Short mmCIF file of N, CA and C and ligand atoms in Angstrom, two decimals:
data_model
loop_
_atom_site.label_atom_id
_atom_site.label_comp_id
_atom_site.label_asym_id
_atom_site.label_seq_id
_atom_site.Cartn_x
_atom_site.Cartn_y
_atom_site.Cartn_z
N UNK A 1 -11.71 -8.96 11.45
CA UNK A 1 -12.88 -8.92 10.57
C UNK A 1 -13.27 -10.32 10.13
N UNK A 2 -14.55 -10.64 10.31
CA UNK A 2 -15.05 -11.97 9.99
C UNK A 2 -14.78 -12.31 8.51
N UNK A 3 -14.32 -13.51 8.27
CA UNK A 3 -14.12 -14.02 6.89
C UNK A 3 -12.93 -13.46 6.13
N UNK A 4 -12.37 -12.35 6.58
CA UNK A 4 -11.32 -11.72 5.78
C UNK A 4 -10.12 -12.66 5.60
N UNK A 5 -9.68 -13.22 6.71
CA UNK A 5 -8.48 -14.06 6.65
C UNK A 5 -8.70 -15.28 5.75
N UNK A 6 -9.93 -15.82 5.77
CA UNK A 6 -10.21 -17.03 4.97
C UNK A 6 -10.18 -16.72 3.46
N UNK A 7 -10.27 -15.44 3.10
CA UNK A 7 -10.24 -15.08 1.67
C UNK A 7 -8.82 -14.82 1.17
N UNK A 8 -7.85 -14.90 2.09
CA UNK A 8 -6.44 -14.70 1.70
C UNK A 8 -5.78 -16.06 1.60
N UNK A 9 -5.31 -16.38 0.39
CA UNK A 9 -4.75 -17.71 0.14
C UNK A 9 -3.22 -17.62 0.11
N UNK A 10 -2.58 -18.62 0.71
CA UNK A 10 -1.10 -18.62 0.70
C UNK A 10 -0.58 -19.57 -0.37
N UNK A 11 0.33 -19.07 -1.19
CA UNK A 11 1.01 -19.90 -2.20
C UNK A 11 2.49 -19.97 -1.81
N UNK A 12 2.93 -21.15 -1.43
CA UNK A 12 4.34 -21.29 -1.06
C UNK A 12 5.23 -21.32 -2.29
N UNK A 13 6.44 -20.76 -2.10
CA UNK A 13 7.45 -20.71 -3.17
C UNK A 13 6.97 -19.96 -4.41
N UNK A 14 6.22 -18.91 -4.24
CA UNK A 14 5.82 -18.02 -5.34
C UNK A 14 6.10 -16.59 -4.93
N UNK A 15 6.65 -15.75 -5.80
CA UNK A 15 7.16 -16.02 -7.14
C UNK A 15 8.56 -16.62 -7.15
N UNK A 16 9.12 -16.85 -5.94
CA UNK A 16 10.47 -17.42 -5.81
C UNK A 16 10.46 -18.41 -4.67
N UNK A 17 11.38 -19.36 -4.67
CA UNK A 17 11.48 -20.32 -3.58
C UNK A 17 11.67 -19.59 -2.24
N UNK A 18 10.98 -20.06 -1.23
CA UNK A 18 11.14 -19.48 0.11
C UNK A 18 10.14 -18.39 0.42
N UNK A 19 9.42 -17.90 -0.59
CA UNK A 19 8.42 -16.85 -0.35
C UNK A 19 7.04 -17.48 -0.18
N UNK A 20 6.36 -17.12 0.92
CA UNK A 20 4.96 -17.55 1.11
C UNK A 20 4.09 -16.40 0.63
N UNK A 21 3.62 -16.49 -0.60
CA UNK A 21 2.88 -15.39 -1.23
C UNK A 21 1.44 -15.35 -0.75
N UNK A 22 1.02 -14.21 -0.25
CA UNK A 22 -0.36 -14.03 0.23
C UNK A 22 -1.19 -13.43 -0.91
N UNK A 23 -2.10 -14.21 -1.44
CA UNK A 23 -2.95 -13.75 -2.54
C UNK A 23 -4.22 -13.15 -1.97
N UNK A 24 -4.35 -11.82 -2.10
CA UNK A 24 -5.49 -11.12 -1.50
C UNK A 24 -6.67 -10.95 -2.46
N UNK A 25 -6.52 -11.47 -3.69
CA UNK A 25 -7.53 -11.20 -4.71
C UNK A 25 -8.90 -11.80 -4.40
N UNK A 26 -8.93 -12.82 -3.52
CA UNK A 26 -10.20 -13.40 -3.08
C UNK A 26 -11.09 -12.38 -2.39
N UNK A 27 -10.49 -11.37 -1.78
CA UNK A 27 -11.26 -10.35 -1.05
C UNK A 27 -12.22 -9.60 -1.99
N UNK A 28 -11.74 -9.31 -3.20
CA UNK A 28 -12.61 -8.53 -4.10
C UNK A 28 -13.60 -9.41 -4.84
N UNK A 29 -13.58 -10.71 -4.54
CA UNK A 29 -14.62 -11.60 -5.08
C UNK A 29 -15.76 -11.77 -4.08
N UNK A 30 -15.65 -11.11 -2.92
CA UNK A 30 -16.71 -11.14 -1.91
C UNK A 30 -17.06 -9.68 -1.59
N UNK A 31 -18.11 -9.18 -2.21
CA UNK A 31 -18.37 -7.74 -2.12
C UNK A 31 -18.74 -7.30 -0.70
N UNK A 32 -19.36 -8.20 0.07
CA UNK A 32 -19.70 -7.83 1.46
C UNK A 32 -18.45 -7.60 2.29
N UNK A 33 -17.52 -8.54 2.18
CA UNK A 33 -16.26 -8.42 2.94
C UNK A 33 -15.46 -7.21 2.41
N UNK A 34 -15.42 -7.06 1.10
CA UNK A 34 -14.67 -5.94 0.50
C UNK A 34 -15.24 -4.61 1.01
N UNK A 35 -16.57 -4.49 1.01
CA UNK A 35 -17.21 -3.26 1.48
C UNK A 35 -16.86 -2.97 2.94
N UNK A 36 -16.97 -4.03 3.78
CA UNK A 36 -16.67 -3.86 5.21
C UNK A 36 -15.21 -3.44 5.41
N UNK A 37 -14.34 -4.07 4.62
CA UNK A 37 -12.91 -3.75 4.71
C UNK A 37 -12.65 -2.29 4.32
N UNK A 38 -13.25 -1.85 3.23
CA UNK A 38 -13.02 -0.47 2.76
C UNK A 38 -13.57 0.54 3.77
N UNK A 39 -14.73 0.23 4.39
CA UNK A 39 -15.29 1.14 5.40
C UNK A 39 -14.32 1.25 6.57
N UNK A 40 -13.76 0.11 6.96
CA UNK A 40 -12.84 0.09 8.09
C UNK A 40 -11.54 0.85 7.77
N UNK A 41 -10.98 0.59 6.59
CA UNK A 41 -9.73 1.27 6.22
C UNK A 41 -9.97 2.77 6.07
N UNK A 42 -11.12 3.15 5.50
CA UNK A 42 -11.41 4.57 5.25
C UNK A 42 -11.61 5.37 6.52
N UNK A 43 -12.07 4.69 7.58
CA UNK A 43 -12.35 5.43 8.81
C UNK A 43 -11.12 5.50 9.73
N UNK A 44 -10.01 4.94 9.24
CA UNK A 44 -8.78 4.98 10.04
C UNK A 44 -8.25 6.42 10.21
N UNK A 45 -7.68 6.69 11.36
CA UNK A 45 -7.21 8.06 11.63
C UNK A 45 -6.09 8.51 10.68
N UNK A 46 -5.31 7.56 10.21
CA UNK A 46 -4.24 7.91 9.25
C UNK A 46 -4.84 8.50 7.97
N UNK A 47 -5.92 7.89 7.51
CA UNK A 47 -6.60 8.42 6.32
C UNK A 47 -7.25 9.76 6.66
N UNK A 48 -7.94 9.81 7.80
CA UNK A 48 -8.64 11.04 8.20
C UNK A 48 -7.68 12.22 8.34
N UNK A 49 -6.47 11.94 8.86
CA UNK A 49 -5.50 13.02 9.11
C UNK A 49 -4.79 13.49 7.85
N UNK A 50 -4.94 12.77 6.75
CA UNK A 50 -4.19 13.11 5.54
C UNK A 50 -5.03 13.96 4.61
N UNK A 51 -4.32 14.73 3.77
CA UNK A 51 -5.04 15.52 2.78
C UNK A 51 -5.33 14.66 1.54
N UNK A 52 -4.43 13.71 1.25
CA UNK A 52 -4.60 12.86 0.06
C UNK A 52 -3.95 11.50 0.32
N UNK A 53 -4.28 10.56 -0.60
CA UNK A 53 -3.79 9.18 -0.49
C UNK A 53 -2.78 8.93 -1.61
N UNK A 54 -1.76 8.12 -1.30
CA UNK A 54 -0.90 7.62 -2.38
C UNK A 54 -1.03 6.11 -2.39
N UNK A 55 -1.49 5.54 -3.51
CA UNK A 55 -1.58 4.08 -3.56
C UNK A 55 -0.49 3.53 -4.47
N UNK A 56 -0.06 2.29 -4.12
CA UNK A 56 1.13 1.72 -4.74
C UNK A 56 0.74 0.64 -5.75
N UNK A 57 1.35 0.70 -6.95
CA UNK A 57 1.11 -0.29 -8.00
C UNK A 57 1.45 -1.69 -7.51
N UNK A 58 0.68 -2.71 -7.82
CA UNK A 58 -0.59 -2.62 -8.53
C UNK A 58 -1.75 -2.89 -7.57
N UNK A 59 -1.56 -3.80 -6.62
CA UNK A 59 -2.70 -4.18 -5.77
C UNK A 59 -3.12 -3.05 -4.84
N UNK A 60 -2.21 -2.12 -4.57
CA UNK A 60 -2.56 -0.96 -3.75
C UNK A 60 -3.63 -0.11 -4.42
N UNK A 61 -3.66 -0.14 -5.77
CA UNK A 61 -4.66 0.66 -6.50
C UNK A 61 -6.08 0.19 -6.18
N UNK A 62 -6.24 -1.11 -5.99
CA UNK A 62 -7.58 -1.69 -5.74
C UNK A 62 -8.17 -1.07 -4.47
N UNK A 63 -7.35 -1.08 -3.42
CA UNK A 63 -7.84 -0.61 -2.11
C UNK A 63 -7.80 0.92 -2.05
N UNK A 64 -6.74 1.51 -2.62
CA UNK A 64 -6.58 2.97 -2.58
C UNK A 64 -7.73 3.69 -3.26
N UNK A 65 -8.15 3.20 -4.44
CA UNK A 65 -9.22 3.95 -5.13
C UNK A 65 -10.55 3.83 -4.41
N UNK A 66 -10.82 2.67 -3.83
CA UNK A 66 -12.08 2.52 -3.07
C UNK A 66 -12.05 3.41 -1.82
N UNK A 67 -10.91 3.46 -1.13
CA UNK A 67 -10.78 4.32 0.06
C UNK A 67 -10.91 5.79 -0.33
N UNK A 68 -10.29 6.15 -1.45
CA UNK A 68 -10.35 7.53 -1.92
C UNK A 68 -11.80 8.00 -2.09
N UNK A 69 -12.62 7.17 -2.71
CA UNK A 69 -14.03 7.52 -2.90
C UNK A 69 -14.78 7.57 -1.58
N UNK A 70 -14.59 6.53 -0.76
CA UNK A 70 -15.32 6.43 0.50
C UNK A 70 -14.95 7.57 1.45
N UNK A 71 -13.66 7.90 1.51
CA UNK A 71 -13.19 8.91 2.48
C UNK A 71 -13.14 10.31 1.87
N UNK A 72 -13.48 10.43 0.59
CA UNK A 72 -13.38 11.70 -0.14
C UNK A 72 -11.99 12.31 -0.02
N UNK A 73 -10.99 11.49 -0.27
CA UNK A 73 -9.60 11.98 -0.29
C UNK A 73 -9.06 11.77 -1.70
N UNK A 74 -8.46 12.81 -2.30
CA UNK A 74 -7.87 12.63 -3.63
C UNK A 74 -6.77 11.57 -3.60
N UNK A 75 -6.52 10.93 -4.75
CA UNK A 75 -5.52 9.86 -4.78
C UNK A 75 -4.44 10.13 -5.84
N UNK A 76 -3.19 9.92 -5.44
CA UNK A 76 -2.07 9.90 -6.38
C UNK A 76 -1.57 8.46 -6.44
N UNK A 77 -0.76 8.15 -7.46
CA UNK A 77 -0.24 6.78 -7.57
C UNK A 77 1.28 6.78 -7.62
N UNK A 78 1.86 5.71 -7.04
CA UNK A 78 3.29 5.44 -7.16
C UNK A 78 3.40 4.23 -8.08
N UNK A 79 4.14 4.39 -9.20
CA UNK A 79 4.16 3.34 -10.22
C UNK A 79 5.57 2.84 -10.54
N UNK A 80 5.59 1.65 -11.09
CA UNK A 80 6.86 1.03 -11.50
C UNK A 80 7.41 1.75 -12.74
N UNK A 81 8.69 1.53 -13.07
CA UNK A 81 9.33 2.30 -14.15
C UNK A 81 8.62 2.21 -15.49
N UNK A 82 8.64 3.32 -16.21
CA UNK A 82 8.14 3.37 -17.58
C UNK A 82 6.63 3.50 -17.71
N UNK A 83 5.93 3.75 -16.63
CA UNK A 83 4.46 3.77 -16.69
C UNK A 83 3.87 5.17 -16.66
N UNK A 84 4.61 6.13 -16.09
CA UNK A 84 4.02 7.46 -15.89
C UNK A 84 4.62 8.49 -16.82
N UNK A 85 3.78 9.36 -17.43
CA UNK A 85 4.30 10.46 -18.24
C UNK A 85 4.61 11.68 -17.37
N UNK A 86 5.27 12.65 -17.98
CA UNK A 86 5.50 13.94 -17.31
C UNK A 86 6.76 13.95 -16.48
N UNK A 87 6.89 15.01 -15.70
CA UNK A 87 8.09 15.15 -14.86
C UNK A 87 7.93 14.27 -13.62
N UNK A 88 8.93 13.41 -13.39
CA UNK A 88 8.79 12.41 -12.32
C UNK A 88 9.84 12.57 -11.24
N UNK A 89 9.50 12.03 -10.07
CA UNK A 89 10.48 11.87 -9.00
C UNK A 89 10.57 10.36 -8.77
N UNK A 90 11.81 9.85 -8.64
CA UNK A 90 12.00 8.40 -8.61
C UNK A 90 12.90 7.97 -7.45
N UNK A 91 12.64 6.75 -6.96
CA UNK A 91 13.43 6.22 -5.83
C UNK A 91 13.53 4.69 -5.98
N UNK A 92 14.72 4.14 -5.69
CA UNK A 92 14.92 2.69 -5.77
C UNK A 92 14.62 2.03 -4.43
N UNK A 93 14.28 0.74 -4.45
CA UNK A 93 14.02 0.01 -3.20
C UNK A 93 14.24 -1.49 -3.37
N UNK A 94 14.38 -2.19 -2.24
CA UNK A 94 14.53 -3.65 -2.25
C UNK A 94 13.22 -4.29 -1.84
N UNK A 95 12.84 -5.35 -2.57
CA UNK A 95 11.63 -6.12 -2.27
C UNK A 95 12.00 -7.39 -1.50
N UNK A 96 10.98 -8.04 -0.91
CA UNK A 96 11.21 -9.35 -0.30
C UNK A 96 11.72 -10.31 -1.38
N UNK A 97 11.31 -10.07 -2.63
CA UNK A 97 11.77 -10.93 -3.72
C UNK A 97 12.21 -10.10 -4.92
N UNK A 98 13.22 -9.28 -4.74
CA UNK A 98 13.79 -8.56 -5.87
C UNK A 98 14.08 -7.10 -5.59
N UNK A 99 14.31 -6.37 -6.66
CA UNK A 99 14.63 -4.95 -6.56
C UNK A 99 13.80 -4.18 -7.57
N UNK A 100 13.47 -2.94 -7.25
CA UNK A 100 12.66 -2.18 -8.20
C UNK A 100 12.80 -0.69 -7.90
N UNK A 101 12.04 0.11 -8.64
CA UNK A 101 11.98 1.52 -8.30
C UNK A 101 10.56 2.00 -8.52
N UNK A 102 10.21 3.07 -7.83
CA UNK A 102 8.88 3.65 -7.96
C UNK A 102 9.01 5.12 -8.35
N UNK A 103 8.06 5.56 -9.15
CA UNK A 103 8.05 6.96 -9.59
C UNK A 103 6.70 7.60 -9.28
N UNK A 104 6.73 8.91 -9.10
CA UNK A 104 5.49 9.67 -8.95
C UNK A 104 5.59 10.94 -9.80
N UNK A 105 4.42 11.46 -10.18
CA UNK A 105 4.41 12.70 -10.94
C UNK A 105 4.60 13.89 -9.99
N UNK A 106 5.61 14.72 -10.30
CA UNK A 106 5.92 15.87 -9.43
C UNK A 106 4.73 16.82 -9.31
N UNK A 107 4.02 16.98 -10.42
CA UNK A 107 2.88 17.90 -10.47
C UNK A 107 1.83 17.53 -9.41
N UNK A 108 1.54 16.23 -9.32
CA UNK A 108 0.53 15.75 -8.36
C UNK A 108 1.00 15.98 -6.93
N UNK A 109 2.25 15.65 -6.68
CA UNK A 109 2.79 15.78 -5.31
C UNK A 109 2.81 17.22 -4.81
N UNK A 110 2.86 18.17 -5.76
CA UNK A 110 2.88 19.59 -5.35
C UNK A 110 1.53 20.00 -4.76
N UNK A 111 0.47 19.30 -5.13
CA UNK A 111 -0.89 19.79 -4.84
C UNK A 111 -1.32 19.65 -3.39
N UNK A 112 -0.78 18.65 -2.68
CA UNK A 112 -1.27 18.38 -1.32
C UNK A 112 -0.08 18.39 -0.35
N UNK A 113 -0.40 18.62 0.94
CA UNK A 113 0.71 18.77 1.88
C UNK A 113 0.96 17.52 2.72
N UNK A 114 -0.06 16.65 2.90
CA UNK A 114 0.15 15.47 3.76
C UNK A 114 -0.51 14.25 3.13
N UNK A 115 0.16 13.12 3.27
CA UNK A 115 -0.26 11.91 2.55
C UNK A 115 -0.36 10.67 3.44
N UNK A 116 -1.39 9.85 3.15
CA UNK A 116 -1.48 8.50 3.71
C UNK A 116 -1.11 7.52 2.59
N UNK A 117 -0.24 6.56 2.90
CA UNK A 117 0.18 5.57 1.90
C UNK A 117 -0.72 4.34 2.04
N UNK A 118 -1.21 3.83 0.90
CA UNK A 118 -2.09 2.65 0.92
C UNK A 118 -1.48 1.54 0.06
N UNK A 119 -1.39 0.33 0.64
CA UNK A 119 -0.97 -0.84 -0.14
C UNK A 119 -1.71 -2.07 0.37
N UNK A 120 -1.59 -3.17 -0.37
CA UNK A 120 -2.28 -4.39 0.06
C UNK A 120 -1.58 -5.02 1.25
N UNK A 121 -0.23 -5.02 1.23
CA UNK A 121 0.49 -5.84 2.19
C UNK A 121 1.82 -5.21 2.59
N UNK A 122 2.12 -5.27 3.88
CA UNK A 122 3.42 -4.83 4.38
C UNK A 122 4.26 -6.06 4.67
N UNK A 123 5.39 -6.20 3.96
CA UNK A 123 6.31 -7.32 4.22
C UNK A 123 7.57 -6.74 4.86
N UNK A 124 8.66 -6.54 4.11
CA UNK A 124 9.87 -5.97 4.72
C UNK A 124 9.74 -4.47 4.97
N UNK A 125 8.80 -3.84 4.27
CA UNK A 125 8.62 -2.39 4.43
C UNK A 125 9.39 -1.57 3.39
N UNK A 126 10.16 -2.24 2.53
CA UNK A 126 10.97 -1.53 1.53
C UNK A 126 10.13 -0.69 0.57
N UNK A 127 8.99 -1.24 0.15
CA UNK A 127 8.15 -0.54 -0.83
C UNK A 127 7.56 0.73 -0.20
N UNK A 128 7.03 0.57 0.99
CA UNK A 128 6.40 1.72 1.68
C UNK A 128 7.47 2.76 2.03
N UNK A 129 8.63 2.29 2.43
CA UNK A 129 9.73 3.20 2.74
C UNK A 129 10.10 4.04 1.51
N UNK A 130 10.08 3.38 0.34
CA UNK A 130 10.39 4.06 -0.92
C UNK A 130 9.40 5.21 -1.15
N UNK A 131 8.10 4.94 -0.95
CA UNK A 131 7.08 5.97 -1.17
C UNK A 131 7.23 7.07 -0.11
N UNK A 132 7.51 6.66 1.13
CA UNK A 132 7.72 7.66 2.20
C UNK A 132 8.88 8.59 1.83
N UNK A 133 9.95 8.02 1.23
CA UNK A 133 11.09 8.85 0.82
C UNK A 133 10.71 9.81 -0.30
N UNK A 134 9.86 9.36 -1.22
CA UNK A 134 9.41 10.25 -2.30
C UNK A 134 8.63 11.43 -1.72
N UNK A 135 7.79 11.13 -0.72
CA UNK A 135 6.98 12.19 -0.09
C UNK A 135 7.91 13.19 0.63
N UNK A 136 8.86 12.61 1.41
CA UNK A 136 9.76 13.48 2.19
C UNK A 136 10.66 14.31 1.27
N UNK A 137 11.17 13.67 0.19
CA UNK A 137 12.03 14.40 -0.76
C UNK A 137 11.29 15.57 -1.41
N UNK A 138 9.96 15.45 -1.47
CA UNK A 138 9.15 16.52 -2.06
C UNK A 138 8.77 17.56 -1.01
N UNK A 139 9.27 17.38 0.21
CA UNK A 139 9.02 18.35 1.27
C UNK A 139 7.63 18.23 1.88
N UNK A 140 6.99 17.06 1.73
CA UNK A 140 5.63 16.87 2.24
C UNK A 140 5.62 15.92 3.44
N UNK A 141 4.45 15.85 4.09
CA UNK A 141 4.35 15.08 5.33
C UNK A 141 3.76 13.67 5.08
N UNK A 142 4.37 12.67 5.75
CA UNK A 142 3.81 11.30 5.72
C UNK A 142 2.94 11.13 6.97
N UNK A 143 1.63 10.98 6.78
CA UNK A 143 0.73 10.80 7.94
C UNK A 143 0.78 9.38 8.46
N UNK A 144 1.11 8.43 7.59
CA UNK A 144 1.16 7.03 8.00
C UNK A 144 0.78 6.12 6.85
N UNK A 145 0.59 4.84 7.21
CA UNK A 145 0.35 3.80 6.22
C UNK A 145 -0.88 3.00 6.61
N UNK A 146 -1.68 2.62 5.61
CA UNK A 146 -2.79 1.70 5.85
C UNK A 146 -2.65 0.54 4.88
N UNK A 147 -2.57 -0.69 5.42
CA UNK A 147 -2.52 -1.88 4.56
C UNK A 147 -3.59 -2.87 5.00
N UNK A 148 -3.90 -3.81 4.11
CA UNK A 148 -4.84 -4.87 4.48
C UNK A 148 -4.11 -5.87 5.39
N UNK A 149 -2.91 -6.28 4.97
CA UNK A 149 -2.17 -7.32 5.69
C UNK A 149 -0.80 -6.82 6.13
N UNK A 150 -0.40 -7.25 7.32
CA UNK A 150 0.98 -7.05 7.78
C UNK A 150 1.58 -8.42 8.06
N UNK A 151 2.77 -8.70 7.50
CA UNK A 151 3.46 -9.95 7.82
C UNK A 151 4.37 -9.70 9.02
N UNK A 152 3.92 -10.18 10.18
CA UNK A 152 4.58 -9.84 11.44
C UNK A 152 6.04 -10.24 11.50
N UNK A 153 6.37 -11.44 10.96
CA UNK A 153 7.73 -11.96 11.17
C UNK A 153 8.79 -11.10 10.47
N UNK A 154 8.41 -10.30 9.49
CA UNK A 154 9.40 -9.48 8.79
C UNK A 154 9.61 -8.12 9.47
N UNK A 155 8.74 -7.80 10.42
CA UNK A 155 8.89 -6.60 11.24
C UNK A 155 9.13 -5.32 10.45
N UNK A 156 8.44 -5.20 9.31
CA UNK A 156 8.60 -4.01 8.46
C UNK A 156 8.30 -2.71 9.18
N UNK A 157 7.38 -2.78 10.12
CA UNK A 157 6.95 -1.61 10.90
C UNK A 157 8.12 -0.89 11.59
N UNK A 158 9.13 -1.69 11.99
CA UNK A 158 10.22 -1.11 12.76
C UNK A 158 11.02 -0.08 11.96
N UNK A 159 10.86 -0.08 10.63
CA UNK A 159 11.58 0.88 9.77
C UNK A 159 11.00 2.29 9.87
N UNK A 160 9.78 2.40 10.38
CA UNK A 160 9.06 3.67 10.23
C UNK A 160 8.88 4.44 11.53
N UNK A 161 8.89 5.75 11.38
CA UNK A 161 8.59 6.60 12.55
C UNK A 161 7.23 7.27 12.38
N UNK A 162 6.35 6.61 11.61
CA UNK A 162 4.97 7.08 11.45
C UNK A 162 4.05 5.88 11.66
N UNK A 163 2.76 6.10 11.94
CA UNK A 163 1.87 4.98 12.24
C UNK A 163 1.62 4.06 11.05
N UNK A 164 1.56 2.76 11.36
CA UNK A 164 1.22 1.75 10.36
C UNK A 164 -0.02 1.02 10.86
N UNK A 165 -1.10 1.10 10.11
CA UNK A 165 -2.37 0.49 10.51
C UNK A 165 -2.72 -0.62 9.52
N UNK A 166 -2.71 -1.87 10.01
CA UNK A 166 -3.05 -2.99 9.14
C UNK A 166 -4.30 -3.67 9.69
N UNK A 167 -5.15 -4.13 8.79
CA UNK A 167 -6.41 -4.74 9.22
C UNK A 167 -6.15 -6.12 9.81
N UNK A 168 -5.28 -6.91 9.15
CA UNK A 168 -4.87 -8.17 9.79
C UNK A 168 -3.36 -8.31 9.82
N UNK A 169 -2.87 -8.84 10.95
CA UNK A 169 -1.44 -9.11 11.13
C UNK A 169 -1.29 -10.62 11.22
N UNK A 170 -0.47 -11.18 10.30
CA UNK A 170 -0.30 -12.64 10.31
C UNK A 170 1.17 -13.03 10.25
P1 AMP B 201 7.82 -5.09 1.10
O1 AMP B 201 8.44 -3.96 0.35
O2 AMP B 201 8.79 -6.19 1.37
O3 AMP B 201 7.09 -4.61 2.32
O4 AMP B 201 6.75 -5.74 0.12
C1 AMP B 201 5.50 -5.20 -0.04
C2 AMP B 201 5.03 -5.22 -1.46
O5 AMP B 201 5.38 -6.43 -2.14
C3 AMP B 201 3.52 -5.15 -1.52
O6 AMP B 201 3.19 -4.30 -2.60
C4 AMP B 201 3.07 -6.57 -1.75
O7 AMP B 201 2.06 -6.60 -2.72
C5 AMP B 201 4.29 -7.32 -2.25
N1 AMP B 201 4.64 -8.48 -1.40
C6 AMP B 201 5.78 -8.66 -0.71
N2 AMP B 201 5.82 -9.84 -0.07
C7 AMP B 201 4.64 -10.43 -0.35
C8 AMP B 201 4.03 -11.66 0.04
N3 AMP B 201 4.66 -12.52 0.85
N4 AMP B 201 2.80 -11.93 -0.43
C9 AMP B 201 2.15 -11.06 -1.23
N5 AMP B 201 2.66 -9.88 -1.64
C10 AMP B 201 3.89 -9.55 -1.22
#
């Protein structure tokens, strides 16, 4: 996609030494590129094949909610600890730079049978794997993943037995 890559800025050694942080926030400062990106992500077969979307805190929410509206797919969220009320299902995971856990509301997960996971970036795949485990533990189907960026050298894709569709691979 024209211009998309130029809107992604790399910050070396952020948030920790050795990490080349890809800042995608420039994308939402260019509404033409953002619109084109959302149209492309929304028309992906992974989204089309799913009954609903799960977007991941926090940057996943930006793309997930726009895709949800464009593709007319309901959206659930996977959030970091202490953010969601109600009965939750929780899973721990390792990040490229740390450790965390994600939770989802059980009530929401009961409503739909198949899910597409949406996030800004695929690095090691730990975060997406965590959400995939939450879906599977709930007895539901993972249709696949849609991200804006895939970091090729970390080979996160190899962890999954479902499709991963990224708009740019760098
Ligand atoms: P991972 O679980 O390693 O695939 O990491 C993916 C999640 O962490 C995404 O939600 C990203 O927002 C964030 N992330 C991991 N590595 C980077 C990076 N190099 N640049 C920007 N975001 C990152």
